[in-house]
PDB file of C-alpha atoms in Angstrom:
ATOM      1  CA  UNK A   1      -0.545   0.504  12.243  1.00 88.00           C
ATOM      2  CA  UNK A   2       0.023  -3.270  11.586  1.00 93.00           C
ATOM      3  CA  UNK A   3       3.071  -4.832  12.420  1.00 96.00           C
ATOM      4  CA  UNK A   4       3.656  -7.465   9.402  1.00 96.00           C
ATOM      5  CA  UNK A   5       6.340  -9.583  10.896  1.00 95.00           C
ATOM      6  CA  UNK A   6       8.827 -11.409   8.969  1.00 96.00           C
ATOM      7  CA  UNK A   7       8.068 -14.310   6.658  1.00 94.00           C
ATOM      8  CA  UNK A   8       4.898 -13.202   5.803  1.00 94.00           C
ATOM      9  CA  UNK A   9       3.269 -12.088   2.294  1.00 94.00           C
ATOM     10  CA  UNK A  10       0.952 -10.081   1.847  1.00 95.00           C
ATOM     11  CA  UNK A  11      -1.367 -10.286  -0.664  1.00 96.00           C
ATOM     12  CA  UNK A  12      -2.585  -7.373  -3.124  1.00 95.00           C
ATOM     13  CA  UNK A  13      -6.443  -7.277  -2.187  1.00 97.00           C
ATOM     14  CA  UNK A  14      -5.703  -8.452   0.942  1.00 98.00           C
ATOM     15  CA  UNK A  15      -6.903  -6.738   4.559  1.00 98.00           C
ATOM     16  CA  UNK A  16      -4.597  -7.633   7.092  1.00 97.00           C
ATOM     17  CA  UNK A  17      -4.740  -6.143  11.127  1.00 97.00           C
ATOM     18  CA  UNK A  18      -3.342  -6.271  14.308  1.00 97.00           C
ATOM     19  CA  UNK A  19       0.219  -6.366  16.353  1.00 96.00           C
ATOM     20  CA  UNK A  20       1.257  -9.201  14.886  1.00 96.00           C
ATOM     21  CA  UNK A  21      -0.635  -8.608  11.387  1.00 97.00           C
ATOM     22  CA  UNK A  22      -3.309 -11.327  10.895  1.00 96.00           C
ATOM     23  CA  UNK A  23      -5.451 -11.846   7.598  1.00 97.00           C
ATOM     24  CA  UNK A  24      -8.870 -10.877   8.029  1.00 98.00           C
ATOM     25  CA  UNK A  25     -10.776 -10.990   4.592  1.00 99.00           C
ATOM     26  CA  UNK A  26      -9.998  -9.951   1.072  1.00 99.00           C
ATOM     27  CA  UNK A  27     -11.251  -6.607   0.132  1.00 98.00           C
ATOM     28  CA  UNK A  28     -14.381  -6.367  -2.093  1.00 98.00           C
ATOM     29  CA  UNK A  29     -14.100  -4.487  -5.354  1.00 98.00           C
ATOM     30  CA  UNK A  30     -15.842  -1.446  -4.362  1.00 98.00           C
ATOM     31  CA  UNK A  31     -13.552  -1.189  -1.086  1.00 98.00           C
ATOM     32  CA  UNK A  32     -10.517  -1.169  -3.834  1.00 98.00           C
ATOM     33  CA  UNK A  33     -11.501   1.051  -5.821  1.00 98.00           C
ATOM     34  CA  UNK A  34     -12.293   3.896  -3.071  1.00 98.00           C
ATOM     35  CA  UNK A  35      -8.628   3.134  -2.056  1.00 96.00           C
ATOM     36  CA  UNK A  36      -7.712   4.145  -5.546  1.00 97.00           C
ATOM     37  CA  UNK A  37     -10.151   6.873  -5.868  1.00 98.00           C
ATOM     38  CA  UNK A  38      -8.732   8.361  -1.991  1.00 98.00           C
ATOM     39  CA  UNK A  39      -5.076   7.775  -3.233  1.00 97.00           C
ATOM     40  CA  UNK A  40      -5.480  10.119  -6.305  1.00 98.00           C
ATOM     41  CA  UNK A  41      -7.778  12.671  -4.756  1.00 98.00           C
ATOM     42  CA  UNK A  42      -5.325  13.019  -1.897  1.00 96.00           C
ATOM     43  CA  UNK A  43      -2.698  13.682  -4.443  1.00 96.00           C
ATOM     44  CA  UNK A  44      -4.903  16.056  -5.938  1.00 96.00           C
ATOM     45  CA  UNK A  45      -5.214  17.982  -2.676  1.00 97.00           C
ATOM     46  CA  UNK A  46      -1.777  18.019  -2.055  1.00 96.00           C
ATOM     47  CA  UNK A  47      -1.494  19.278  -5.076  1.00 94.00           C
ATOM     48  CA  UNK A  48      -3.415  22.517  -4.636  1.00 93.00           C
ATOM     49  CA  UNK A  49      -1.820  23.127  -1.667  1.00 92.00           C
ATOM     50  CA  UNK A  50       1.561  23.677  -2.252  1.00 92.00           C
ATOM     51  CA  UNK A  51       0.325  25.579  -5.508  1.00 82.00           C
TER      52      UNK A  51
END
């Protein structure tokens, strides 16, 4: 993982990378929404799982 060092905001819509983070790009709109879409469905899964 990143390792967002202190002082620093991050941004909602915001890809950040590296050791120490650095701001790449923001995030297009479809790249959000399969966040959100991968978020629930792995809820979902968990779900199941545990019954």
């Amino acid at each position: 993982g990143s390792l967002v060092t202190p002082g620093k905001r991050v941004k909602t819509g915001q890809l950040w990378a590296g050791r120490p983070a650095q701001y790449m790009r923001d995030l297009k709109k479809e790249e959000l929404e399969y966040i959100d879409w991968s978020s629930k469905h792995y809820a979902r899964l968990a779900k199941e799982y545990r019954g």
